[in-house]
CSV table of C-alpha atoms and ligand atoms in Angstrom, one decimal:
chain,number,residue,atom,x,y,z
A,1,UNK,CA,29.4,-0.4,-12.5
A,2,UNK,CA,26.2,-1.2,-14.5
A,3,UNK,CA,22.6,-0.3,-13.9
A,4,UNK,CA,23.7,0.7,-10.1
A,5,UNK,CA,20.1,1.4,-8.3
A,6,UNK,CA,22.0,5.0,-7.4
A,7,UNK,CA,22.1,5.2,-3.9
A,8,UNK,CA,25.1,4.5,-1.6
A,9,UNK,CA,25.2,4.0,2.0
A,10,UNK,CA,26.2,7.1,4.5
A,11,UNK,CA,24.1,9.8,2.9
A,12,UNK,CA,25.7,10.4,-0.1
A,13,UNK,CA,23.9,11.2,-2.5
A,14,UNK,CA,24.2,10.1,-5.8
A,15,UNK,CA,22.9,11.8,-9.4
A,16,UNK,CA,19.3,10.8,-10.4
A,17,UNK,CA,18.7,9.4,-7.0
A,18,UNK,CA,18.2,12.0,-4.4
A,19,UNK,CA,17.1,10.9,-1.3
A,20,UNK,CA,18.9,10.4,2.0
A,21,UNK,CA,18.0,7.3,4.5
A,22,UNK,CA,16.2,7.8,7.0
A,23,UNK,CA,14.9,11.2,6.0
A,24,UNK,CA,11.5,11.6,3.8
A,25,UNK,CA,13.2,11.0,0.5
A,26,UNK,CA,11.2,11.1,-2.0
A,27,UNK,CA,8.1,12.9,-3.5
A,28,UNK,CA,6.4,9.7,-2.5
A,29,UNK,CA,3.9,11.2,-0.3
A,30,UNK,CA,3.4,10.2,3.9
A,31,UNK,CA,0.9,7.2,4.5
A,32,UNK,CA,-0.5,5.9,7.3
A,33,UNK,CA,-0.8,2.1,5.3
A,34,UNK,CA,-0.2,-0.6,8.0
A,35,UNK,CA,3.3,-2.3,6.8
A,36,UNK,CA,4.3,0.6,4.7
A,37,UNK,CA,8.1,0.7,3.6
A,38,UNK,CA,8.1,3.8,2.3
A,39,UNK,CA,11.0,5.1,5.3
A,40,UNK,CA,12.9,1.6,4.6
A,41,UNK,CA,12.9,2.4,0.7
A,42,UNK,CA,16.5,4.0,0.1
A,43,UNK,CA,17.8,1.1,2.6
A,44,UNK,CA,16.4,-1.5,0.2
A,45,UNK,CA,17.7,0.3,-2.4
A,46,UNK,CA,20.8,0.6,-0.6
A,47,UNK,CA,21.1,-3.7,-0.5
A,48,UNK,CA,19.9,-4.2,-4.4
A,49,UNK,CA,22.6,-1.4,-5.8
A,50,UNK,CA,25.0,-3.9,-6.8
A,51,UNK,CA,22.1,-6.4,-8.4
A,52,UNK,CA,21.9,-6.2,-12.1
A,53,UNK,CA,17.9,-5.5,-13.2
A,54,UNK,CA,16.2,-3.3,-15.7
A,55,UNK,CA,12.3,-4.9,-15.0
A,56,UNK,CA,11.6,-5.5,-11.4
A,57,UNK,CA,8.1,-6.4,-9.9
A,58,UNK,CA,6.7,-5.2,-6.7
A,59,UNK,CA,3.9,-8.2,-6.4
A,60,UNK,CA,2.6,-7.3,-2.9
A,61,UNK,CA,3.0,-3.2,-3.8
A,62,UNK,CA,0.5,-1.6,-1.0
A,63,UNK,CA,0.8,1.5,-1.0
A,64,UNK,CA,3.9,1.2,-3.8
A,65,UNK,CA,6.1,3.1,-1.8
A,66,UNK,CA,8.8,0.4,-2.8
A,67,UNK,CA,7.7,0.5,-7.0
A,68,UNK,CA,8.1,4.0,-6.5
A,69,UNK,CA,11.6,4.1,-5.5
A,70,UNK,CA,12.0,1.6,-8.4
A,71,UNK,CA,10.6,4.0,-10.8
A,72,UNK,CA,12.9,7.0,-9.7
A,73,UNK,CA,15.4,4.6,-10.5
A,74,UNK,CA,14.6,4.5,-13.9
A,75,UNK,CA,13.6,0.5,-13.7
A,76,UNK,CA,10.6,-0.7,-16.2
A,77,UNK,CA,8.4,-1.6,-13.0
A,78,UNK,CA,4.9,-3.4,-12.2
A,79,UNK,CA,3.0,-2.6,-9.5
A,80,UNK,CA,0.8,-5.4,-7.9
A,81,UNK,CA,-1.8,-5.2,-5.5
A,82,UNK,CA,-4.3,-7.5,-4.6
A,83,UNK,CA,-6.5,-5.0,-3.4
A,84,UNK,CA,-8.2,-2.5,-6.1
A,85,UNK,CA,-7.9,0.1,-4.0
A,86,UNK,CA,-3.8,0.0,-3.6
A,87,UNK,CA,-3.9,-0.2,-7.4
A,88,UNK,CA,-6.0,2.8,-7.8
A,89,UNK,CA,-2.8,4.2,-6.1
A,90,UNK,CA,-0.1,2.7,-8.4
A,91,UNK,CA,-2.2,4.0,-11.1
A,92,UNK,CA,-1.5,7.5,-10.1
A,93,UNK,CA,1.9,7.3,-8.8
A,94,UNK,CA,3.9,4.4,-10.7
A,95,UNK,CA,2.4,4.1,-14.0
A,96,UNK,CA,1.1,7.7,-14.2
A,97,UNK,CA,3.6,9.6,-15.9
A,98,UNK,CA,2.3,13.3,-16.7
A,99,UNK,CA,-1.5,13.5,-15.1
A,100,UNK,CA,-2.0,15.8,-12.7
A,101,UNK,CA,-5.6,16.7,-11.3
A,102,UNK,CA,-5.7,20.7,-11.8
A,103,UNK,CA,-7.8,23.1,-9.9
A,104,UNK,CA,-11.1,23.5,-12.1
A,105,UNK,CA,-11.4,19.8,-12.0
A,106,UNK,CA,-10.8,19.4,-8.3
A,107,UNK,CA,-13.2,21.5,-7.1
A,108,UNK,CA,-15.8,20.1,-10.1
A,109,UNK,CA,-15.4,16.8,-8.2
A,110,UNK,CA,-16.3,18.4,-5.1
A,111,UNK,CA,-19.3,19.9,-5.3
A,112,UNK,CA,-22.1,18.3,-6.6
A,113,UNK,CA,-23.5,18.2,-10.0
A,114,UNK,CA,-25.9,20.8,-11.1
A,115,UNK,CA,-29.7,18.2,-11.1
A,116,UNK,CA,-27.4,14.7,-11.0
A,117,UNK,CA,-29.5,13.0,-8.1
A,118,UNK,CA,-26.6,11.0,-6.1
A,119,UNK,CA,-27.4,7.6,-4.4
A,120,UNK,CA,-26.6,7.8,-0.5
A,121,UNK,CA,-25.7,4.5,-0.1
A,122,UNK,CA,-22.6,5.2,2.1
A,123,UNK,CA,-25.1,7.8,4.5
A,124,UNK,CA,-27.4,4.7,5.0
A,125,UNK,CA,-25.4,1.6,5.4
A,126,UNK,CA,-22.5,3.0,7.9
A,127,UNK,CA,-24.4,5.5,10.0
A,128,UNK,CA,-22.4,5.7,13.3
A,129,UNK,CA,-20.1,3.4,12.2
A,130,UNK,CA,-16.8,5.4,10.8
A,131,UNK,CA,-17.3,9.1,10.1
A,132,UNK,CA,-20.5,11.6,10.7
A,133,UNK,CA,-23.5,11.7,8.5
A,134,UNK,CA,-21.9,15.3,7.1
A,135,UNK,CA,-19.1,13.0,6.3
A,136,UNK,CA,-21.0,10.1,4.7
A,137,UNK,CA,-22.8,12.2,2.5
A,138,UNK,CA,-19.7,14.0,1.8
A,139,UNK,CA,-18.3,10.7,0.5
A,140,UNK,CA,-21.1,9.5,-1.5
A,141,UNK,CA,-20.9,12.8,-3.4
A,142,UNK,CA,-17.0,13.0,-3.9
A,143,UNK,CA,-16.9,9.3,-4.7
A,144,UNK,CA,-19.7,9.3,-7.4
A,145,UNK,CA,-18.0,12.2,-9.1
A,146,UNK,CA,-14.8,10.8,-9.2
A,147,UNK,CA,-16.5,7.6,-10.8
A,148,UNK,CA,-17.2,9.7,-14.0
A,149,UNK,CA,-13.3,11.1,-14.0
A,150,UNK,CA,-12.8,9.5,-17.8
A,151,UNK,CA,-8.9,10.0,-17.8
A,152,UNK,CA,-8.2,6.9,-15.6
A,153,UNK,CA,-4.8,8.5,-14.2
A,154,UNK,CA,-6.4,11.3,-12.4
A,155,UNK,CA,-9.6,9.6,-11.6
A,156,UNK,CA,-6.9,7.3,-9.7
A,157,UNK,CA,-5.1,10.6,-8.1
A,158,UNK,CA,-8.8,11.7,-7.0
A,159,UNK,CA,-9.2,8.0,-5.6
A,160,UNK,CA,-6.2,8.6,-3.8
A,161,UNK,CA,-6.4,11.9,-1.8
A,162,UNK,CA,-9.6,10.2,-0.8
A,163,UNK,CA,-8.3,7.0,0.7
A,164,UNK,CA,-5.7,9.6,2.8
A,165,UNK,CA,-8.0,11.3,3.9
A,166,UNK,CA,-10.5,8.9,5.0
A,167,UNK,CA,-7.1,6.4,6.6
A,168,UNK,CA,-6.2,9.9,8.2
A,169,UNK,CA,-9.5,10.7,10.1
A,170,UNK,CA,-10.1,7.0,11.4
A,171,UNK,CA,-8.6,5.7,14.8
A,172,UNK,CA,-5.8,4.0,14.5
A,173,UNK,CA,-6.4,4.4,10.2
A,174,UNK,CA,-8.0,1.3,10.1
A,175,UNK,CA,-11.7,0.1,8.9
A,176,UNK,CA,-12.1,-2.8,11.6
A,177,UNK,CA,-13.6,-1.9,14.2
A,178,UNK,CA,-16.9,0.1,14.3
A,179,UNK,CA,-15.6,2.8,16.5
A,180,UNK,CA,-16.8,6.5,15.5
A,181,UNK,CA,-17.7,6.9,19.2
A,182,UNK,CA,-14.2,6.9,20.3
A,183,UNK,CA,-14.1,10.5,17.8
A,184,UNK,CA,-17.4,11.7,19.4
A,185,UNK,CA,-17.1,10.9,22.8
A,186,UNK,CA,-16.3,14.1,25.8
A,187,UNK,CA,-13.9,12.9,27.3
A,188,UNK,CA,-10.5,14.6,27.8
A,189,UNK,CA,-7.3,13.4,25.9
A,190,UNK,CA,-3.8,12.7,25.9
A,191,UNK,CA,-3.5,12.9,22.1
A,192,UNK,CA,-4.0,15.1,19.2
A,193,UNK,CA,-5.0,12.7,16.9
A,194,UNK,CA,-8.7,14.1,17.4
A,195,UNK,CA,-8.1,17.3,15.8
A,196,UNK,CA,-6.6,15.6,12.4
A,197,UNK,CA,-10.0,13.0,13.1
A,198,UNK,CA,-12.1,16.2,13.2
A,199,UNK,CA,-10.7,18.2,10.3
A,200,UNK,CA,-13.5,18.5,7.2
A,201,UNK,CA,-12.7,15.6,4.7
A,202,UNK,CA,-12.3,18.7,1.6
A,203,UNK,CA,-9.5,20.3,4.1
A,204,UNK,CA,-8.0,16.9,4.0
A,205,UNK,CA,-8.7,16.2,0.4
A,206,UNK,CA,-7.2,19.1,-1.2
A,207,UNK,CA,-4.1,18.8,0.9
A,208,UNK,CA,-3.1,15.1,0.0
A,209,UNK,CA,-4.7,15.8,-3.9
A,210,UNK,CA,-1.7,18.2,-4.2
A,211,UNK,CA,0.8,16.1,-2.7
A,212,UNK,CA,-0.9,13.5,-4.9
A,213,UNK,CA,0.0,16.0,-7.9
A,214,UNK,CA,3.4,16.7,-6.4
A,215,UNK,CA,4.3,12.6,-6.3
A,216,UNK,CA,4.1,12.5,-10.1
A,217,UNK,CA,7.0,12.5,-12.8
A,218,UNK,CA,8.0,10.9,-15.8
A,219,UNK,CA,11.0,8.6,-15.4
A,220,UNK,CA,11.6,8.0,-19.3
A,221,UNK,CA,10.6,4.4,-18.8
A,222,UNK,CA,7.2,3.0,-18.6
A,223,UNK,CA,5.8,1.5,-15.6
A,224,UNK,CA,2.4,-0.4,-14.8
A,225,UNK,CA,-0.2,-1.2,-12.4
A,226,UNK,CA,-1.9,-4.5,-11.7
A,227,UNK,CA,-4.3,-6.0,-9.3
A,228,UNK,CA,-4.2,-9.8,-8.8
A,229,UNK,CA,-3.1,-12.5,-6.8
A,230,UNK,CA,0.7,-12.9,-6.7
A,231,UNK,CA,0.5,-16.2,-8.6
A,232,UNK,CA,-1.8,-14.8,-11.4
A,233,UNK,CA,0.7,-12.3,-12.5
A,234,UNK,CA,1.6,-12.9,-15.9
A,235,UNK,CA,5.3,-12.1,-17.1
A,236,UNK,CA,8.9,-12.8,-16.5
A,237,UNK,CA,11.0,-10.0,-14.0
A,238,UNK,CA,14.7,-9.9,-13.7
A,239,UNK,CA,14.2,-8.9,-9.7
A,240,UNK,CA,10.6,-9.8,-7.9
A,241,UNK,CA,10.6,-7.6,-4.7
A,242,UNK,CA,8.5,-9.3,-1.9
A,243,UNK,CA,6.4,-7.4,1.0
A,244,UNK,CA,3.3,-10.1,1.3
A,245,UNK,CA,1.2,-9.4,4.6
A,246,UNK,CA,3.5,-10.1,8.0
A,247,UNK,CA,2.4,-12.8,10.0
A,248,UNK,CA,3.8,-12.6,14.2
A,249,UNK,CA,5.0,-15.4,16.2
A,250,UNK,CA,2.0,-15.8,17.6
A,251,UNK,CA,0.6,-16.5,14.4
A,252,UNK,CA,-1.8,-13.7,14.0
A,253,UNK,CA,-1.2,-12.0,10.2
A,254,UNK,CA,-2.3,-8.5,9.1
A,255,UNK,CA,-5.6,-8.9,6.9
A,256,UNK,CA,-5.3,-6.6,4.2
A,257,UNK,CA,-8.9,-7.4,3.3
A,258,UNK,CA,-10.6,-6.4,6.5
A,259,UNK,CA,-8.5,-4.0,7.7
A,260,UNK,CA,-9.2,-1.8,4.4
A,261,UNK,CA,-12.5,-3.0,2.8
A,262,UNK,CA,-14.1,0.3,3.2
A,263,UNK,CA,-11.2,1.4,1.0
A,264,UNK,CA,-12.4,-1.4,-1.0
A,265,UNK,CA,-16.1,-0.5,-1.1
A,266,UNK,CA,-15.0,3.4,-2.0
A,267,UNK,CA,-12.8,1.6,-5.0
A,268,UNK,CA,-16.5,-0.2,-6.6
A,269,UNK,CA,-19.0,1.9,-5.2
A,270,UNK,CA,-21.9,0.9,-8.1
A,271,UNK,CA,-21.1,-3.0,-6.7
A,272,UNK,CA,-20.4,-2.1,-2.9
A,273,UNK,CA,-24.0,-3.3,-1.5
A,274,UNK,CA,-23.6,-6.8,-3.5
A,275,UNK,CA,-20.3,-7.2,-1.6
A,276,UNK,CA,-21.1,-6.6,2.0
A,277,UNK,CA,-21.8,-9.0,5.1
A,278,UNK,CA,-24.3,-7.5,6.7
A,279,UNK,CA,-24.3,-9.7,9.4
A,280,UNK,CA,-21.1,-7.9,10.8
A,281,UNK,CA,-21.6,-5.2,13.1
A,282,UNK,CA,-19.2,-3.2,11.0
A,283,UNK,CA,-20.4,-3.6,7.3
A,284,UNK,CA,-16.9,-5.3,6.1
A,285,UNK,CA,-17.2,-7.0,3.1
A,286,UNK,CA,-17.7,-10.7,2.6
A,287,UNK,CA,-14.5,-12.3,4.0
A,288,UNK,CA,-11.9,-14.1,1.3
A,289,UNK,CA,-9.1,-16.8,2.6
A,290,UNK,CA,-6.0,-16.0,2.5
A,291,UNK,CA,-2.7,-17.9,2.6
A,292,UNK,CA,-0.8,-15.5,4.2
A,293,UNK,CA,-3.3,-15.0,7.5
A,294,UNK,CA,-3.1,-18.6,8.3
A,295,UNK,CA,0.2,-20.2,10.5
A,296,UNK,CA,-0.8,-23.1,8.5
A,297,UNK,CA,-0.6,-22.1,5.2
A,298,UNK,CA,1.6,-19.9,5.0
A,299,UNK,CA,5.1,-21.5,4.6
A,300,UNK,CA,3.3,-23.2,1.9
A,301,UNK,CA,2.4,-19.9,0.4
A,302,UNK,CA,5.8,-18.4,0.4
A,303,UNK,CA,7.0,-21.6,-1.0
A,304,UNK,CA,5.2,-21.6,-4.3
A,305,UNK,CA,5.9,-17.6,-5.0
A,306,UNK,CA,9.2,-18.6,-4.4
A,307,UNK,CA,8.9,-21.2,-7.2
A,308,UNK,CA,6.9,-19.1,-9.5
A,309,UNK,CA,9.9,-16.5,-9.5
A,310,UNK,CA,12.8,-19.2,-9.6
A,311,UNK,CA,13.9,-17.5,-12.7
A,312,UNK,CA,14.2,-13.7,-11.2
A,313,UNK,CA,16.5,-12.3,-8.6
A,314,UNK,CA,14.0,-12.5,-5.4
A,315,UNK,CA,14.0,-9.8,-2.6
A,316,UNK,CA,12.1,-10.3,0.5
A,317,UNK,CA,11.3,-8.3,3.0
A,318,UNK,CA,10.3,-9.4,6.2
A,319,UNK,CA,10.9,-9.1,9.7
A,320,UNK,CA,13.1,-10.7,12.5
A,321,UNK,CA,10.3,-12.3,14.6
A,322,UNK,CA,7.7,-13.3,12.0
A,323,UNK,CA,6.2,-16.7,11.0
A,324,UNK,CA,8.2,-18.5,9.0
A,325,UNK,CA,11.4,-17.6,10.7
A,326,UNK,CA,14.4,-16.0,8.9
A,327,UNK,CA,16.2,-19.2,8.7
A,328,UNK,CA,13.5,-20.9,7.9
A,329,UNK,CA,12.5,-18.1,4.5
A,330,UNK,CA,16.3,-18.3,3.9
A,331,UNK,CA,16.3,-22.1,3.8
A,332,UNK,CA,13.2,-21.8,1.2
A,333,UNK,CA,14.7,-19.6,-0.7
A,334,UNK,CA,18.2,-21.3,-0.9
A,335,UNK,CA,16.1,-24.5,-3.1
A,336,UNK,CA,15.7,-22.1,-5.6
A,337,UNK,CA,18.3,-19.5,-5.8
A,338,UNK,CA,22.4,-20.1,-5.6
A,339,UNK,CA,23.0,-17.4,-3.3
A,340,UNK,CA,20.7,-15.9,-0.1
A,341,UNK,CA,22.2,-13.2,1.5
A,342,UNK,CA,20.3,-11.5,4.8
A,343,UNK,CA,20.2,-7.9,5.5
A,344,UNK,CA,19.2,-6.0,8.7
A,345,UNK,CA,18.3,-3.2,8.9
A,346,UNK,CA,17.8,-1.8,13.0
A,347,UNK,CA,16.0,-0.2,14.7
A,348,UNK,CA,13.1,-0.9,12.7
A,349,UNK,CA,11.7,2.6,11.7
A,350,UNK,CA,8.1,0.6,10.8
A,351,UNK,CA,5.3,2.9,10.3
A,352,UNK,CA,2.6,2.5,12.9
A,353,UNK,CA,5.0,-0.8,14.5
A,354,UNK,CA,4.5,-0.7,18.7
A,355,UNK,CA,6.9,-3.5,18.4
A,356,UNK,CA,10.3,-1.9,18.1
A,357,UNK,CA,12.2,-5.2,19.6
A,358,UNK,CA,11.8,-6.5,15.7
A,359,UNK,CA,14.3,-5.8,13.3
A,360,UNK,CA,13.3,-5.3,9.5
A,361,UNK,CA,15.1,-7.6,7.1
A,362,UNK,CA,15.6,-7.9,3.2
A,363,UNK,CA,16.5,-11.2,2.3
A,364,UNK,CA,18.1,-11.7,-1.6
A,365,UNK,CA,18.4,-14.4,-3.2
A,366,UNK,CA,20.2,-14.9,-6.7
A,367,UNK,CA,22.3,-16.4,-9.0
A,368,UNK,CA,25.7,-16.1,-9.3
A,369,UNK,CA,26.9,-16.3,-12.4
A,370,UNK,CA,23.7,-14.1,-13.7
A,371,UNK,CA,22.3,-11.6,-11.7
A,372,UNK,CA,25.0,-9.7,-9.4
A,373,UNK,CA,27.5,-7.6,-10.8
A,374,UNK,CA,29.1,-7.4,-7.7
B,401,SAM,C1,3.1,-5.5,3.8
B,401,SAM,S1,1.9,-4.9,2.7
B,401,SAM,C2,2.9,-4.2,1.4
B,401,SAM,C3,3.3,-2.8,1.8
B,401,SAM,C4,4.0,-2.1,0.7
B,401,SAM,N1,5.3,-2.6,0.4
B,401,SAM,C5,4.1,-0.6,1.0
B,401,SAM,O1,5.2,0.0,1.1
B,401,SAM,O2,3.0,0.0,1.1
B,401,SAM,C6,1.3,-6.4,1.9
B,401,SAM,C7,0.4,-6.2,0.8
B,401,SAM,O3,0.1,-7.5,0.2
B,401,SAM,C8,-1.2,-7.4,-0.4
B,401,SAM,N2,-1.6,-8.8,-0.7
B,401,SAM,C9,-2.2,-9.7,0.2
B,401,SAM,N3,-2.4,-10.9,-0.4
B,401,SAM,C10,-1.9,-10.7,-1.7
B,401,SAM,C11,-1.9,-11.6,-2.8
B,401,SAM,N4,-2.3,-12.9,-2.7
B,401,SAM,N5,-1.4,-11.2,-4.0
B,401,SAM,C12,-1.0,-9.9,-4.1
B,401,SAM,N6,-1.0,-9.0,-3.0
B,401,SAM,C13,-1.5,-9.4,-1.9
B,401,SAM,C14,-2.0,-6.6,0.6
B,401,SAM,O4,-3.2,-6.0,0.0
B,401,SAM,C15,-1.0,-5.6,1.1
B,401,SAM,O5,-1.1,-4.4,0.4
């Protein structure tokens, strides 16, 4: 059968594909990202084996746990983000083909430089706000180093062990709340998440620099990064895979934005000052609308990426109690595409979800003369 994805259900596994569901499959390292599909990858490989592609975009990448499984696939695949930070990471693990950071460099980047005078701008705009003042200096130095990194593939690893490690020591590995107290307080606890909140950012660092290292390979075909609005992408794709922010049925979506701008901030350090509102207590950045945050705009938004990618085979995925409904994506899609076929995929195995009542989905839709070889 032509251009089969490589992985079949039931564990078997299959040459130049080896992962099993379920099971951490990949060399695509661990995250903490909210939404991450990086456990659900082989499943959604699983439902687009018998689809005939060769270029596939993943437009809302993240963390490009989903672009990655493309890659090992051997597809031509681009990476989009909206957020520079998540395409800092596609950088270093989807289009990055051979450059790893080695040793001498890594601990160049984490001293500092013999006279170079640093600015301390994270040390005096977030003091008591996310980490210690150890840890904000620690930051501005690593961060300013890693700035100069000229080969952009491991200046994008660097970025990258850095964004783990700073997700990793945060409650609940999110920027939104200005919160270090709950790290600091004495009081006694139920969890260990202190200890991994606690552990030096270098410790953390060097760990997820070498799993950084680790994640990268050449898969004979090239791959790219982006970072832009779904809309702005430029291109034709035979598939378009789908993970835009998850909105619940109350009507409250994930914002990307706020939940990561320190991630952000990190990403344009030189411009970070320009970008913040200092009015909030927590130093996010100036807010920017979204479609996909707002019950009333979002059908609308799903609507025109739907359109924009008419062309492509379209995979969404989505989840069982979000806003629009299933029926309601599946009806949307059907206006453009022949053929919408639903997959569910339970229990939900979500990183970070509380909700396990929901039920992950991968909507397809296609043509059928064209795209399926099935
Ligand atoms: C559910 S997450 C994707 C998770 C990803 N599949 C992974 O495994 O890490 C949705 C992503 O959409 C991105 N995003 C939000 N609005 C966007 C837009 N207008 N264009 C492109 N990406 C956008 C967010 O930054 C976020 O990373």
């Amino acid at each position: 059968m032509a251009n089969r994805t490589g992985y079949r259900e039931g564990g078997q596994l299959i040459e130049g594909f080896p992962f099993d569901v379920g099971a951490p499959w990949t060399t695509m390292p661990p995250t903490r990202y909210q939404g991450s599909k990086r456990r659900l990858a082989a499943w959604i490989m699983d439902c687009l084996a018998d689809y005939d592609f060769r270029t596939v975009l993943d437009a809302f990448a993240g963390t490009g746990s989903v672009a990655y499984a493309f890659k090992h696939a051997g597809k031509a695949v681009t990476c989009n983000d909206l957020l520079a930070f998540n395409h800092q990471i596609g950088l270093a693990l989807v289009e990055n083909k051979a450059e790893q950071l080695p040793h001498d460099q890594l601990e160049t980047l984490l001293a500092p430089g013999d006279g170079r005078v640093y600015d301390d701008f994270i040390a005096r705009t977030f003091e008591g706000i996310y980490f210690t003042a150890a840890e904000n200096r620690w930051l501005d130095v690593v961060v300013q180093n890693l700035t100069d990194v000229p080969c952009r593939h491991r200046r994008a690893l660097g970025f990258f062990a850095v964004y783990q490690a700073a997700m990793a020591k945060r409650p609940y590995n999110l920027f939104h709340r200005r919160n270090l107290y709950m790290r600091t307080a004495d009081v006694a606890r139920s969890f260990g998440n202190k200890v991994t909140w606690d552990r030096p950012f270098e410790d953390h660092f060097r760990c997820f620099a070498n799993q950084g290292n680790q994640a990268v390979f050449d898969s004979g075909t090239a791959c790219v990064s982006t970072c832009g609005d779904v809309l702005d992408i430029a291109g034709t794709f035979d598939l378009v895979y789908l993970d835009p922010p998850y909105m619940n049925s109350k009507g409250v979506g994930v914002d990307y934005h706020h939940f990561y701008h320190f991630l952000e901030g990190l990403t344009a350090y030189r411009h970070w000052g320009e970008r913040i509102d200092h009015r909030s207590p927590h130093r996010r950045l100036h807010a920017v609308p979204s479609p996909w945050t707002k019950p009333g705009e979002i059908h609308r938004a799903f609507e025109r990426v739907f359109e924009r990618f008419s062309e492509s085979i379209v995979a969404v995925s989505y989840r069982s109690d979000g806003i629009p409904s299933v029926e309601e994506l599946a009806d949307m899609l059907h206006r453009f595409k022949g053929r919408v076929t639903c997959h569910t995929c339970q229990p939900s195995p979500y990183a970070l979800s509380k909700n396990r009542g929901t039920r992950e989905v991968l909507l397809i839709g296609s043509d059928h003369r064209s795209n399926s070889v099935r």
